[in-house]
Amino acid sequence: MGSISDKASGKANEVAGKARQFAGKAVGNKEMQAKGAAQEGKGKVQVAKGKTKEAVKGVVDRT
């Protein structure tokens, strides 16, 4: 994946994870909340990966 697709997928996972956590909290489902938190975390990692790829590409382009 490229940096843009990593960041886009990451943001989508963050939003979906937050929604899942909210839904789990609303219905009192701890498992759903935990899965939402995990999905949100996965999204944050994907966004960071995309930003890292972008930074590395910038350094390589300058050399």
mmCIF file of C-alpha atoms in Angstrom:
data_model
loop_
_atom_site.group_PDB
_atom_site.id
_atom_site.type_symbol
_atom_site.label_atom_id
_atom_site.label_comp_id
_atom_site.label_asym_id
_atom_site.label_seq_id
_atom_site.Cartn_x
_atom_site.Cartn_y
_atom_site.Cartn_z
ATOM 1 C CA MET A 1 0.000 0.000 0.000
ATOM 2 C CA GLY A 2 1.066 3.556 -0.598
ATOM 3 C CA SER A 3 1.189 6.224 2.045
ATOM 4 C CA ILE A 4 -2.124 7.769 0.982
ATOM 5 C CA SER A 5 -3.993 4.456 0.999
ATOM 6 C CA ASP A 6 -2.465 3.540 4.372
ATOM 7 C CA LYS A 7 -3.618 6.829 5.858
ATOM 8 C CA ALA A 8 -7.100 6.530 4.310
ATOM 9 C CA SER A 9 -7.566 2.951 5.520
ATOM 10 C CA GLY A 10 -6.276 3.970 8.913
ATOM 11 C CA LYS A 11 -8.737 6.831 9.258
ATOM 12 C CA ALA A 12 -11.578 4.530 8.168
ATOM 13 C CA ASN A 13 -10.584 1.981 10.824
ATOM 14 C CA GLU A 14 -10.320 4.696 13.475
ATOM 15 C CA VAL A 15 -13.820 5.982 12.712
ATOM 16 C CA ALA A 16 -15.309 2.479 12.519
ATOM 17 C CA GLY A 17 -13.598 1.522 15.771
ATOM 18 C CA LYS A 18 -14.945 4.571 17.575
ATOM 19 C CA ALA A 19 -18.436 3.816 16.277
ATOM 20 C CA ARG A 20 -18.161 0.196 17.413
ATOM 21 C CA GLN A 21 -17.011 1.323 20.860
ATOM 22 C CA PHE A 22 -19.910 3.756 21.110
ATOM 23 C CA ALA A 23 -22.412 1.094 20.061
ATOM 24 C CA GLY A 24 -20.944 -1.387 22.520
ATOM 25 C CA LYS A 25 -21.146 1.132 25.323
ATOM 26 C CA ALA A 26 -24.751 1.981 24.400
ATOM 27 C CA VAL A 27 -25.869 -1.644 24.632
ATOM 28 C CA GLY A 28 -23.531 -2.608 27.464
ATOM 29 C CA ASN A 29 -21.471 -5.018 25.377
ATOM 30 C CA LYS A 30 -17.892 -5.025 26.694
ATOM 31 C CA GLU A 31 -16.647 -7.344 23.932
ATOM 32 C CA MET A 32 -17.901 -4.966 21.240
ATOM 33 C CA GLN A 33 -16.227 -2.064 23.037
ATOM 34 C CA ALA A 34 -12.936 -3.968 23.188
ATOM 35 C CA LYS A 35 -13.098 -4.892 19.504
ATOM 36 C CA GLY A 36 -13.818 -1.264 18.683
ATOM 37 C CA ALA A 37 -10.820 -0.115 20.696
ATOM 38 C CA ALA A 38 -8.640 -2.666 18.900
ATOM 39 C CA GLN A 39 -9.914 -1.521 15.513
ATOM 40 C CA GLU A 40 -9.281 2.110 16.430
ATOM 41 C CA GLY A 41 -5.748 1.186 17.504
ATOM 42 C CA LYS A 42 -5.169 -0.639 14.238
ATOM 43 C CA GLY A 43 -6.272 2.493 12.405
ATOM 44 C CA LYS A 44 -3.862 4.675 14.335
ATOM 45 C CA VAL A 45 -1.021 2.303 13.439
ATOM 46 C CA GLN A 46 -2.010 2.418 9.758
ATOM 47 C CA VAL A 47 -2.055 6.225 9.774
ATOM 48 C CA ALA A 48 1.379 6.286 11.420
ATOM 49 C CA LYS A 49 2.679 3.801 8.844
ATOM 50 C CA GLY A 50 1.427 6.036 6.034
ATOM 51 C CA LYS A 51 3.050 9.102 7.567
ATOM 52 C CA THR A 52 6.331 7.201 7.967
ATOM 53 C CA LYS A 53 6.280 6.097 4.338
ATOM 54 C CA GLU A 54 5.639 9.682 3.304
ATOM 55 C CA ALA A 55 8.559 10.954 5.400
ATOM 56 C CA VAL A 56 10.931 8.299 4.078
ATOM 57 C CA LYS A 57 9.918 9.077 0.513
ATOM 58 C CA GLY A 58 10.609 12.766 1.174
ATOM 59 C CA VAL A 59 14.094 12.001 2.457
ATOM 60 C CA VAL A 60 14.855 9.695 -0.469
ATOM 61 C CA ASP A 61 13.564 12.274 -2.954
ATOM 62 C CA ARG A 62 15.874 14.950 -1.499
ATOM 63 C CA THR A 63 19.002 12.803 -1.906
#
